[in-house]
mmCIF file of C-alpha atoms in Angstrom:
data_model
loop_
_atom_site.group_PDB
_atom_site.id
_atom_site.type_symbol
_atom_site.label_atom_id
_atom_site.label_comp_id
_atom_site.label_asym_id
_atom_site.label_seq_id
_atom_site.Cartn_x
_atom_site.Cartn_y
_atom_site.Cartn_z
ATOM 1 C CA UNK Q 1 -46.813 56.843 99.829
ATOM 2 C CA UNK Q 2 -45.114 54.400 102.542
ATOM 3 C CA UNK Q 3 -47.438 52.063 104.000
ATOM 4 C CA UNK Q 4 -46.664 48.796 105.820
ATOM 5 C CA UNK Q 5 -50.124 47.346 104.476
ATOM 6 C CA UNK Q 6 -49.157 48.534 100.663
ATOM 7 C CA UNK Q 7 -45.958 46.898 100.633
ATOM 8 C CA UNK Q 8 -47.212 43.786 102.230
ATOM 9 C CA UNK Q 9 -49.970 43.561 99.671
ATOM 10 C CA UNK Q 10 -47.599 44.560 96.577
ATOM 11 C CA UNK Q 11 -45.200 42.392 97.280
ATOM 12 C CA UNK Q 12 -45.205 38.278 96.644
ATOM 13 C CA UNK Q 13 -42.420 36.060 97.429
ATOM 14 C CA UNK Q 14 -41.724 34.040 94.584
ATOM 15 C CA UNK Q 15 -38.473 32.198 95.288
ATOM 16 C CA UNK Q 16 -39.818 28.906 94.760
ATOM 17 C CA UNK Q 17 -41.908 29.365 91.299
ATOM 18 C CA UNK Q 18 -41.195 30.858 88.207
ATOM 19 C CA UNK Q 19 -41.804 34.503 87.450
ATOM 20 C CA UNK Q 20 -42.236 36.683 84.622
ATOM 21 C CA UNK Q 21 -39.157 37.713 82.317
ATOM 22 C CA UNK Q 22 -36.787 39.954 83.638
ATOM 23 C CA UNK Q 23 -38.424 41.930 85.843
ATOM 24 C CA UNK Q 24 -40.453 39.148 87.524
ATOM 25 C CA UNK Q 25 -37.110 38.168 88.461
ATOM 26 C CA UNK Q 26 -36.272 41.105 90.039
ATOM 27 C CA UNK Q 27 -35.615 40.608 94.308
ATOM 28 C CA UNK Q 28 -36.310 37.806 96.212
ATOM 29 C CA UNK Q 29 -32.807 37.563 96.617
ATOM 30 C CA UNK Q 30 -31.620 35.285 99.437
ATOM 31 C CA UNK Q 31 -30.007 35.721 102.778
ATOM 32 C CA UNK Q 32 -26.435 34.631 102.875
ATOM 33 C CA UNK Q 33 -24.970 33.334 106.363
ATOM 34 C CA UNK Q 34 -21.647 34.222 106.851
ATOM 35 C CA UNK Q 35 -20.325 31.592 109.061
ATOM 36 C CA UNK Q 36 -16.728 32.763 109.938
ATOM 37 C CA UNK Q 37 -17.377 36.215 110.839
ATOM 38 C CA UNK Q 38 -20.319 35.155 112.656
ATOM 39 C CA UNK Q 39 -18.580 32.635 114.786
ATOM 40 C CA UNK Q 40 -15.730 34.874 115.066
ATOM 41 C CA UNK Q 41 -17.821 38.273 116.362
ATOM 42 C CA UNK Q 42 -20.758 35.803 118.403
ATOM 43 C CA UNK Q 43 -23.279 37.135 116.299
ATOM 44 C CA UNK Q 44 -25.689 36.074 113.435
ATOM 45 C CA UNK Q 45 -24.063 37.877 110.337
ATOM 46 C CA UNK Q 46 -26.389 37.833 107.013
ATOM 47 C CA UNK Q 47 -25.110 39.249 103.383
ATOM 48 C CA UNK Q 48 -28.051 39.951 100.972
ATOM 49 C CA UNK Q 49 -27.094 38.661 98.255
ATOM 50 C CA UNK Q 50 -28.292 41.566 95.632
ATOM 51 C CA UNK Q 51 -26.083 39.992 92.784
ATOM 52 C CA UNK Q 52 -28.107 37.541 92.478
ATOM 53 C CA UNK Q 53 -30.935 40.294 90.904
ATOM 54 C CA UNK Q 54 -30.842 39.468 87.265
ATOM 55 C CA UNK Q 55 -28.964 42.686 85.673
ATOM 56 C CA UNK Q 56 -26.545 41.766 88.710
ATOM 57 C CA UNK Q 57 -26.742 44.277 91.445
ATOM 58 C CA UNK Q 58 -29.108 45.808 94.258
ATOM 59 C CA UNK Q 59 -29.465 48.729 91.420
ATOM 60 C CA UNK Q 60 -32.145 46.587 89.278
ATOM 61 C CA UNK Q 61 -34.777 47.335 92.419
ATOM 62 C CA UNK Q 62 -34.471 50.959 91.565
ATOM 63 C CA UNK Q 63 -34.226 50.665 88.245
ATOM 64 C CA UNK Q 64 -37.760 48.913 88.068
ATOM 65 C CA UNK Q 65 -39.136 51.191 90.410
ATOM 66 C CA UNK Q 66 -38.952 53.930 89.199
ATOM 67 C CA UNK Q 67 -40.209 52.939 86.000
ATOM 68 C CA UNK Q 68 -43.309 51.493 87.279
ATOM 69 C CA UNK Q 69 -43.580 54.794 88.877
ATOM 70 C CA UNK Q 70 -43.197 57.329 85.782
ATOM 71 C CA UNK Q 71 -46.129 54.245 84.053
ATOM 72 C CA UNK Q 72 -48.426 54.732 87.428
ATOM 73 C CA UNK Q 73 -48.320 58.309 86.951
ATOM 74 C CA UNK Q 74 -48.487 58.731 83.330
ATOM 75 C CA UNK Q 75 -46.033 60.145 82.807
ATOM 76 C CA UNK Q 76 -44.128 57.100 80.871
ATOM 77 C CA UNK Q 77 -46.302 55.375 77.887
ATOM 78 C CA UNK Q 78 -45.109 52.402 75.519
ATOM 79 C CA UNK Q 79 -42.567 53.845 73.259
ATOM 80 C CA UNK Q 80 -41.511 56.224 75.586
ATOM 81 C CA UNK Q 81 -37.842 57.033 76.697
ATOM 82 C CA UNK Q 82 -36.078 56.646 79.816
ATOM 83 C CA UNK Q 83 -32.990 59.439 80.149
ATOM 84 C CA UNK Q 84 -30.578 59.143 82.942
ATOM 85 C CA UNK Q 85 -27.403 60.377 84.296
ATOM 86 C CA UNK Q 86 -25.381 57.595 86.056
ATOM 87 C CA UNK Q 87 -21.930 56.153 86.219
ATOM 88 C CA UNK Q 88 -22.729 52.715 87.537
ATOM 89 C CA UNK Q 89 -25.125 49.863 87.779
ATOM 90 C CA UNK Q 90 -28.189 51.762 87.544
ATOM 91 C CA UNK Q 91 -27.762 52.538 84.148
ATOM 92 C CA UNK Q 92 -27.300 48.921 83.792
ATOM 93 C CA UNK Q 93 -30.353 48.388 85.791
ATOM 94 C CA UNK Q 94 -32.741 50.453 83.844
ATOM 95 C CA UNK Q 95 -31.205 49.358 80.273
ATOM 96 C CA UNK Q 96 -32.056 46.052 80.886
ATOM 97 C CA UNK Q 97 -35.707 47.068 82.191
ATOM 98 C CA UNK Q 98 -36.160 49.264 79.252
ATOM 99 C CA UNK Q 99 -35.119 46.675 77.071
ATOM 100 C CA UNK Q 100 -37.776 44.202 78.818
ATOM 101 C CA UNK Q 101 -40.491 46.639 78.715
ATOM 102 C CA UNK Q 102 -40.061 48.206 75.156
ATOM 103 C CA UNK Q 103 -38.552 51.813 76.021
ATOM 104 C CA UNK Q 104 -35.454 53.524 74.804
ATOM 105 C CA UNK Q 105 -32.882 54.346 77.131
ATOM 106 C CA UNK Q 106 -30.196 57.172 77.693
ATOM 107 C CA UNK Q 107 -27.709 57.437 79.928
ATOM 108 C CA UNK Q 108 -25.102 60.270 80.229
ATOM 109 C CA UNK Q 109 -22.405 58.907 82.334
ATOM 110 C CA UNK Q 110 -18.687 60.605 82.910
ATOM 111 C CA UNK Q 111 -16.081 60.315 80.644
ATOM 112 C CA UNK Q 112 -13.774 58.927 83.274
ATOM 113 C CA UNK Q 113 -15.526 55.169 83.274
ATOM 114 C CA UNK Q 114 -14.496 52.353 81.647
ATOM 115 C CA UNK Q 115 -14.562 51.194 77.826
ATOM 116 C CA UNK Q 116 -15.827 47.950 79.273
ATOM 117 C CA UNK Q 117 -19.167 49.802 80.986
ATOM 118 C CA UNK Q 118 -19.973 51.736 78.082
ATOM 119 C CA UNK Q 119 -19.662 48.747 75.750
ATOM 120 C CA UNK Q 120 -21.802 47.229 77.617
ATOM 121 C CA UNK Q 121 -24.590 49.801 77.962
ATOM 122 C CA UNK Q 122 -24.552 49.763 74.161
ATOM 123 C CA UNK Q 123 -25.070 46.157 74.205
ATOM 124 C CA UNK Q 124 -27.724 46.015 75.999
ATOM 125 C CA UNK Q 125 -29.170 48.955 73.778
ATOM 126 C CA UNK Q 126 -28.953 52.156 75.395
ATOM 127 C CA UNK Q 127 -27.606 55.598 73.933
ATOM 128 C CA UNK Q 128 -24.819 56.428 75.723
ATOM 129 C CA UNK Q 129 -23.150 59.797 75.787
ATOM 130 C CA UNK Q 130 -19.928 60.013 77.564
ATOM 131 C CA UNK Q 131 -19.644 63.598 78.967
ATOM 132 C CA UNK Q 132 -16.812 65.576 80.696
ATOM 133 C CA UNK Q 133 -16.266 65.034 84.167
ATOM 134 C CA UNK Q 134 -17.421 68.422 86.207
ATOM 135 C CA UNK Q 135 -18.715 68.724 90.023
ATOM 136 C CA UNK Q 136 -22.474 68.549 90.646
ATOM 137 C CA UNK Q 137 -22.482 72.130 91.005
ATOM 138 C CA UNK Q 138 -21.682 73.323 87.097
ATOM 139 C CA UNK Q 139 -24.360 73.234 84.392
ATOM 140 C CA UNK Q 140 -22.683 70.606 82.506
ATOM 141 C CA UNK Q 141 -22.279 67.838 84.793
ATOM 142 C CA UNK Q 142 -23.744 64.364 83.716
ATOM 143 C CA UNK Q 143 -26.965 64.367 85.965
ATOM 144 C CA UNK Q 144 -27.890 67.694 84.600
ATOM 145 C CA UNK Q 145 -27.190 66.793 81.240
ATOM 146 C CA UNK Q 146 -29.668 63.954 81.088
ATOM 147 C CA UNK Q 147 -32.346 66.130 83.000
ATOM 148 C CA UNK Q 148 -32.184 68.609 79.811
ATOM 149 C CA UNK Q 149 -32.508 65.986 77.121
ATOM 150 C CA UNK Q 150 -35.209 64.231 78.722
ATOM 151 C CA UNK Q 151 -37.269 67.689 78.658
ATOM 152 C CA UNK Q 152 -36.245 67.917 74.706
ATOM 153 C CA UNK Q 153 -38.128 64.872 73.944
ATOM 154 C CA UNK Q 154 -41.564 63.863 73.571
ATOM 155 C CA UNK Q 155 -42.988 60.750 76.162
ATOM 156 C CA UNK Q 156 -39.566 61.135 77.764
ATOM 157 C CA UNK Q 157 -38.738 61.112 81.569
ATOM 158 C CA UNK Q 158 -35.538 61.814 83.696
ATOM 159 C CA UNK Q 159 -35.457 59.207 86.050
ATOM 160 C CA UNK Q 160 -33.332 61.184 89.111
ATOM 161 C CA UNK Q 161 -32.640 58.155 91.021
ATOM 162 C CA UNK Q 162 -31.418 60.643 93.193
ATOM 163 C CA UNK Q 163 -33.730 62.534 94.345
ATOM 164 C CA UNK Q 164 -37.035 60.515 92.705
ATOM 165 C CA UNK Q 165 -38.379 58.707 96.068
ATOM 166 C CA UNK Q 166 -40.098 56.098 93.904
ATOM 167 C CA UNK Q 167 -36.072 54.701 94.117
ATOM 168 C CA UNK Q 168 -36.512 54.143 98.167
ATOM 169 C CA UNK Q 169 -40.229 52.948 97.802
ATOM 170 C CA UNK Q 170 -39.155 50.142 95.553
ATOM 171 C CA UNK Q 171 -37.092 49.090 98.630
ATOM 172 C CA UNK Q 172 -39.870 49.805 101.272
ATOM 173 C CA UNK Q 173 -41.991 47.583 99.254
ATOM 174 C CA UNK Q 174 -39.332 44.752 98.611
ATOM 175 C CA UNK Q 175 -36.181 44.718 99.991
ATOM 176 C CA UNK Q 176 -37.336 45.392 103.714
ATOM 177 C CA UNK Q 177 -40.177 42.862 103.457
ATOM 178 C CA UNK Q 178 -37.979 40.100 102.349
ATOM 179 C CA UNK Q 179 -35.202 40.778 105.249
ATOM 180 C CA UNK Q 180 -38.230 40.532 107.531
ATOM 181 C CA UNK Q 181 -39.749 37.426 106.361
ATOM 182 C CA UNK Q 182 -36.603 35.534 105.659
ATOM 183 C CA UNK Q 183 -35.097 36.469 109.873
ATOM 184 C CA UNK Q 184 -39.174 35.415 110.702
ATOM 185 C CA UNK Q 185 -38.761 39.107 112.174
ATOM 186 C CA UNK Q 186 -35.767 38.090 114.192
ATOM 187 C CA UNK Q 187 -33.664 41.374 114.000
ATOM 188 C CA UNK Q 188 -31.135 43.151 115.963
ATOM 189 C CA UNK Q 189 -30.202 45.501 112.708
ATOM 190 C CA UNK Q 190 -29.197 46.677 109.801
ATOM 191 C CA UNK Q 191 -26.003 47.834 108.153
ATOM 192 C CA UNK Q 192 -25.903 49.555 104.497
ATOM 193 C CA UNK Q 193 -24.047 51.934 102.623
ATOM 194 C CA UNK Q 194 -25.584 54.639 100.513
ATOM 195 C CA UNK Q 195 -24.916 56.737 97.053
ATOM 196 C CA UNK Q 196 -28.888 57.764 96.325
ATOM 197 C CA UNK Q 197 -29.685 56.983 99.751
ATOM 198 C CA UNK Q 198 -32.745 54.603 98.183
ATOM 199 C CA UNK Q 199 -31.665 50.857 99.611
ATOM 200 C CA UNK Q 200 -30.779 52.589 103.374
ATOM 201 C CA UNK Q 201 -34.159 54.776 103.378
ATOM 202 C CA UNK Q 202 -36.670 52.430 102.303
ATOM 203 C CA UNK Q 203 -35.574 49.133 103.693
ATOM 204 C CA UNK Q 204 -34.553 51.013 106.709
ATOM 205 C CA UNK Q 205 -38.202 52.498 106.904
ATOM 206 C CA UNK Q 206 -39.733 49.228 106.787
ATOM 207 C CA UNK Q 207 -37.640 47.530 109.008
ATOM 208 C CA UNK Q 208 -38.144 50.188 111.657
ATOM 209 C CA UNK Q 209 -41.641 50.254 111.137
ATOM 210 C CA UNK Q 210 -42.343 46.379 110.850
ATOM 211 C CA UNK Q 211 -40.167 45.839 114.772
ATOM 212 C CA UNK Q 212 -42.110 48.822 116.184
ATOM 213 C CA UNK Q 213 -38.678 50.708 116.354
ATOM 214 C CA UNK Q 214 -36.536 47.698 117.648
ATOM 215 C CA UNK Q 215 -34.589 46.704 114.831
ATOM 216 C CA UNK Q 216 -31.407 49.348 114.771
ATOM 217 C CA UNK Q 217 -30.195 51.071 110.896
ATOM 218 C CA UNK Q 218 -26.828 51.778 110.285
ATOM 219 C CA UNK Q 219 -24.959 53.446 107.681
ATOM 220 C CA UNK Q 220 -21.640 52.726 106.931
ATOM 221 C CA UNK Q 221 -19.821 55.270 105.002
ATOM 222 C CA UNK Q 222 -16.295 55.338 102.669
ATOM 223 C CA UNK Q 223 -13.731 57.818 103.248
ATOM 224 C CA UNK Q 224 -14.413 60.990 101.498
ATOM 225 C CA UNK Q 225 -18.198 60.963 102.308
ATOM 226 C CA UNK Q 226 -20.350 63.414 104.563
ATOM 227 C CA UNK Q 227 -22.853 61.258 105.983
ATOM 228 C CA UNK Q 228 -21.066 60.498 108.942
ATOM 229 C CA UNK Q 229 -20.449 63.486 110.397
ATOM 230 C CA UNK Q 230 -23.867 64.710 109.346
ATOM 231 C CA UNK Q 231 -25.458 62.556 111.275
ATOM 232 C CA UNK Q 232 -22.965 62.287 114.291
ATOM 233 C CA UNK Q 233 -23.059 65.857 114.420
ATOM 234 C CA UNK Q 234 -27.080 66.087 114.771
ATOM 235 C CA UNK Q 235 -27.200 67.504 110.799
ATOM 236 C CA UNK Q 236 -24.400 70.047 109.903
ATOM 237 C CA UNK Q 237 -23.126 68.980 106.480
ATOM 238 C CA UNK Q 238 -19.302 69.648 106.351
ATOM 239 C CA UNK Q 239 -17.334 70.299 102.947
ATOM 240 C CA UNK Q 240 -16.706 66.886 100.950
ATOM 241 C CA UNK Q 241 -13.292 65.607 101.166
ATOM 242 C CA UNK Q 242 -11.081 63.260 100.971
ATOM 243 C CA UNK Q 243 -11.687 60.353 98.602
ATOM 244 C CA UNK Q 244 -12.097 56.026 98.717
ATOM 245 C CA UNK Q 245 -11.230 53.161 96.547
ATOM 246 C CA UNK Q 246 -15.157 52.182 96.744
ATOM 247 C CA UNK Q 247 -16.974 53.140 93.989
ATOM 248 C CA UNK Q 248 -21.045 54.126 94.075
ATOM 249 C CA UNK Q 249 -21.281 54.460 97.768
ATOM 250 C CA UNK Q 250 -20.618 57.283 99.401
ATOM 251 C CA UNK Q 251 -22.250 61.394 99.384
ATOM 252 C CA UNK Q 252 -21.779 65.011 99.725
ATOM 253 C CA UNK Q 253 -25.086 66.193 100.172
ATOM 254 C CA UNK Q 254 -28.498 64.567 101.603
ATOM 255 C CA UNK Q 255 -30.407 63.527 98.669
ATOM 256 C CA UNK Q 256 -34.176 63.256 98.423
ATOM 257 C CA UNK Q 257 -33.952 59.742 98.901
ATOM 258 C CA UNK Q 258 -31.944 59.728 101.871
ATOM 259 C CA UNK Q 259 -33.981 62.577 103.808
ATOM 260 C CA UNK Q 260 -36.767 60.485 103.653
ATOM 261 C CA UNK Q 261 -35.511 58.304 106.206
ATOM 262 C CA UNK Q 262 -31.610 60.436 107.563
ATOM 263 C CA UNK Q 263 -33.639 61.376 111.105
ATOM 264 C CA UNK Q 264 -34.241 57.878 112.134
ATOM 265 C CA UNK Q 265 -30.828 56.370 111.602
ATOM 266 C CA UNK Q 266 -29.434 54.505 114.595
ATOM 267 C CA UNK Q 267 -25.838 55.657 113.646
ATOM 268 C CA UNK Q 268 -22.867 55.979 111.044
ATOM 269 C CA UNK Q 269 -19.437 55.324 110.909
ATOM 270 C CA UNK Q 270 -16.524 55.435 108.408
ATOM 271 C CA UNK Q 271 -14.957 52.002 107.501
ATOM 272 C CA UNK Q 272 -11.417 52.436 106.143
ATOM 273 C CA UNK Q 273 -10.585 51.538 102.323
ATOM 274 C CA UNK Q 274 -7.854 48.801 104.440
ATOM 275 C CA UNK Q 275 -10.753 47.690 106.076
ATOM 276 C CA UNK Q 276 -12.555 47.105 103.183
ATOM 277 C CA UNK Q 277 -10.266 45.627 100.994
ATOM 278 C CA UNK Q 278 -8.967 43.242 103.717
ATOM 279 C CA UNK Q 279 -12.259 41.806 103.681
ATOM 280 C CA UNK Q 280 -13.070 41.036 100.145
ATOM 281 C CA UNK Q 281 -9.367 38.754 100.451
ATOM 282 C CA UNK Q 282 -10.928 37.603 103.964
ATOM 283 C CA UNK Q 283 -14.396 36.846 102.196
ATOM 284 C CA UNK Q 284 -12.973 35.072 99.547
ATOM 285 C CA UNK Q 285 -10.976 32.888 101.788
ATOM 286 C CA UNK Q 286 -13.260 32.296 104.536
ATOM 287 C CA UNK Q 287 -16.696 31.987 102.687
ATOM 288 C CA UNK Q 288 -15.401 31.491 98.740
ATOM 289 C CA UNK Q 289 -17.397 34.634 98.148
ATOM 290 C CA UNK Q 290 -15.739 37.184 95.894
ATOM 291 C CA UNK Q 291 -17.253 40.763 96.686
ATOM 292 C CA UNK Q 292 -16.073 43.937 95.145
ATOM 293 C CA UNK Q 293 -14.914 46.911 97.732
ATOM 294 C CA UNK Q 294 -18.352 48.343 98.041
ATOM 295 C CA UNK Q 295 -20.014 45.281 99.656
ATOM 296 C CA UNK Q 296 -16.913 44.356 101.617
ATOM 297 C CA UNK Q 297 -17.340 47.596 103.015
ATOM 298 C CA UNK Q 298 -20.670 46.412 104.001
ATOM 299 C CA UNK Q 299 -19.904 43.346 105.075
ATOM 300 C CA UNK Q 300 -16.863 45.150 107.315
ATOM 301 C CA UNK Q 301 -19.665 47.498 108.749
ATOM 302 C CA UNK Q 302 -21.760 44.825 110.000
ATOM 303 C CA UNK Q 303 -18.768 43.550 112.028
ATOM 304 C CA UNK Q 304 -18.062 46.169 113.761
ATOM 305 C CA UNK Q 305 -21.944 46.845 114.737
ATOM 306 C CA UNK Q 306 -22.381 43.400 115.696
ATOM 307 C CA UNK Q 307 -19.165 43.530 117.879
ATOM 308 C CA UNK Q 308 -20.837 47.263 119.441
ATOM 309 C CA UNK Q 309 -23.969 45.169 119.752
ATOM 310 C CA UNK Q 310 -23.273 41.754 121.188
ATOM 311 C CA UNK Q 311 -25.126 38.637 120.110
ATOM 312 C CA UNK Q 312 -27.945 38.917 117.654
ATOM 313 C CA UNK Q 313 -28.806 38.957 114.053
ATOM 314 C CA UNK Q 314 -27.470 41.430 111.242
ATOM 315 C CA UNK Q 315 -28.214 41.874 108.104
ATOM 316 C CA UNK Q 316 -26.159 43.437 105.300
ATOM 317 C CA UNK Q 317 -26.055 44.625 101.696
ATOM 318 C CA UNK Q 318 -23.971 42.512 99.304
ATOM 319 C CA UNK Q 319 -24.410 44.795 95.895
ATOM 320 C CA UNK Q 320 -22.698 42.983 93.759
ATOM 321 C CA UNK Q 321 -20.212 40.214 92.938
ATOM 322 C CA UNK Q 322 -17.013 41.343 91.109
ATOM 323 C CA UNK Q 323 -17.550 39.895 87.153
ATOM 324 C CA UNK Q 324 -14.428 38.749 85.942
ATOM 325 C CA UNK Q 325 -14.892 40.677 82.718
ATOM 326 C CA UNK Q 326 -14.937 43.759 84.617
ATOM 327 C CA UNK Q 327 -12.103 46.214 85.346
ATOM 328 C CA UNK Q 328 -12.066 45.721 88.662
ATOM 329 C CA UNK Q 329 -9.937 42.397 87.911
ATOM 330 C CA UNK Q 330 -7.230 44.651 86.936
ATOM 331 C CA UNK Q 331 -3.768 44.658 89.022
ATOM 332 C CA UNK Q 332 -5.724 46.965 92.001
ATOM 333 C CA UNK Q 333 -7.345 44.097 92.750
ATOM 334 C CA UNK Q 334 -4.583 41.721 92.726
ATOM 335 C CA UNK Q 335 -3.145 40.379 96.155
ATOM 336 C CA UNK Q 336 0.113 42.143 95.640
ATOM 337 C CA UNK Q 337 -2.450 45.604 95.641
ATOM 338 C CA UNK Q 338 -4.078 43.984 98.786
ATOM 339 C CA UNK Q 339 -0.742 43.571 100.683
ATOM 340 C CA UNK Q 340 0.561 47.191 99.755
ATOM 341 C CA UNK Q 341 -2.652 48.567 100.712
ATOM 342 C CA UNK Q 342 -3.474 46.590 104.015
ATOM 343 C CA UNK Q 343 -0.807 44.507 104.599
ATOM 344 C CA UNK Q 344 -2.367 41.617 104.779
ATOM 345 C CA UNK Q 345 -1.369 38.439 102.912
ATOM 346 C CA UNK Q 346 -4.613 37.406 100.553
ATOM 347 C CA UNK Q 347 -5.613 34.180 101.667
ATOM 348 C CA UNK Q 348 -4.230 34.130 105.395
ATOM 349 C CA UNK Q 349 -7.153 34.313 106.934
ATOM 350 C CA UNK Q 350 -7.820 31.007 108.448
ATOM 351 C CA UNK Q 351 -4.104 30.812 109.732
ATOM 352 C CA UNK Q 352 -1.786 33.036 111.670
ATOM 353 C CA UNK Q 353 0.908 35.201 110.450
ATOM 354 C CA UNK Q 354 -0.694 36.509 107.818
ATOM 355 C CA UNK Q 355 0.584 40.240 108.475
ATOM 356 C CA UNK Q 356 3.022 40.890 105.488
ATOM 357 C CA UNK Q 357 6.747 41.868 107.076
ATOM 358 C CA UNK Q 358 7.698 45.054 106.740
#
């Protein structure tokens, strides 16, 4: 299924010419340059800037990927509906797609989001069924629940962004390739988080694959998540605990996706919700770029492997700018929140004294 030649022949780079609808618009997305944390750690640090996908976040890749996939196969025909079971962008990802490409969509998500993120599933035309929040294990949980109703319906599929490695081929044929031909193959590594494992496995692939081995993957990890210590430990998965601030990143088990790819990691590491909210207030300052948690975490990681590293060139995942619709503009997000949580001052990061007194 992974090929360097396939995904070199699939793909075309189309920043500078128009495309077709939405999801000719999908990728392309550019390479930021972070100049102050650059300057400050000696190295080249990159964000890819996934908002900038037209649903908003990295999640439209996977989204359309899939559903090219299940239409490859068969298995999807016009008409048809797409079911599945997400609390986050993807959903948003594939009811835009659907939309674009005349399908119905379902998504079972948990009862525990937002008003705001349902509301706006239903705008964009899906059928959304709020369900009760239960642990992967028990029948009823949300993923499961959308794998049953797909099978109750005719030209249906459950998309299992999960566990469907059509999710991380979508990245080995687009994501990687476009890191690769915007650094003119000048790369030390790269530094993602995961959730399905898809962006990590595929781009990671290709990027390994395309340097002969040279360029180094990282994963960066949230507190509360496994991966680290599965793969610092040589693969013994540990008992989830513990929880983070970050929201779609983060695992308890090694998904379908993720195995794909979990061997040839370079290395993990937990970044600390302080870490990561000090640098969406550091972002903000420093570059005028407003992240939300999840790609400040990224952002954070890349840091700390370019300060491990030395000089060179990294790349990292920037999923998605904070909307100020959202509910993530709500007081947790504030700078008072900031300074309880980190004390650090929002906005002192071009100056000193900027730690808030005790």
């Amino acid at each position: 299924m992974f090929s360097i030649a396939r995904a070199t022949a699939r793909r075309t780079f189309a920043t500078s010419t128009t495309v077709d609808g939405f999801t000719g618009a999908v990728g392309n997305t550019p390479l930021i340059y972070l100049k102050h944390l650059s300057e400050r750690t000696g190295a080249r640090i990159f964000g890819k800037a996934e908002f900038q996908n037209p649903g908003g976040s990295v999640k439209d890749r996977a989204a359309l990927g899939v559903v090219r996939d299940a239409e490859e196969r068969g298995q999807l025909k016009p008409g048809g509906t797409v079911v599945e079971g997400t609390a986050g962008n993807t959903g948003i990802g594939l009811a835009h797609v659907c939309r674009a490409r005349g399908y119905k969509c379902v998504i079972y998500m948990p009862d525990s989001q937002s008003q705001e993120k349902i509301d706006l599933l239903r705008m964009l035309g899906a059928e959304v069924h709020a369900v009760p929040a239960v642990a992967y294990e028990n029948p009823a949980n949300y993923n499961h629940q959308a794998r049953d109703h797909a099978k109750q319906l005719p030209n249906a599929i459950w998309t299992n962004q999960f566990d469907n490695t059509a999710n991380a081929y979508a990245h080995y044929t687009s994501t990687g390739p476009e890191i690769w031909e915007q650094t003119q193959g000048d790369l030390d590594a790269f530094v993602c988080s995961t959730g399905t494992g898809g962006t990590l496995a595929g781009t990671g692939k290709y990027l390994r694959e395309r340097s002969n081995g040279k360029t180094q993957i990282w994963l960066a990890d949230p507190p509360g998540s496994v991966l680290t210590s599965y793969i610092t430990s040589g693969g013994k998965l540990t008992e989830r605990s513990g929880s983070s601030i970050t929201e779609g990143i983060g695992q308890g088990r090694i998904t379908d996706n993720l195995a794909t790819f979990v061997k040839d990691v370079t290395g993990a590491f937990t970044v600390p919700d302080e870490k990561s909210i000090e640098m969406v207030y550091e972002l903000l300052d420093t570059e005028g770029l407003y992240l939300g948690a999840s790609s400040a975490l990224n952002v954070a990681a890349a840091v700390e492997v370019a300060l491990k590293l030395g000089k060179g060139i990294y790349p990292c995942s920037t999923r998605q700018l904070v909307p100020y619709s959202q509910p993530w503009q709500a007081p947790r997000w504030s700078p008072s929140f900031a300074t309880a949580l980190t004390g650090i001052k929002a906005g002192c990061f071009r100056t000193s004294g900027c730690r808030a007194k005790d």
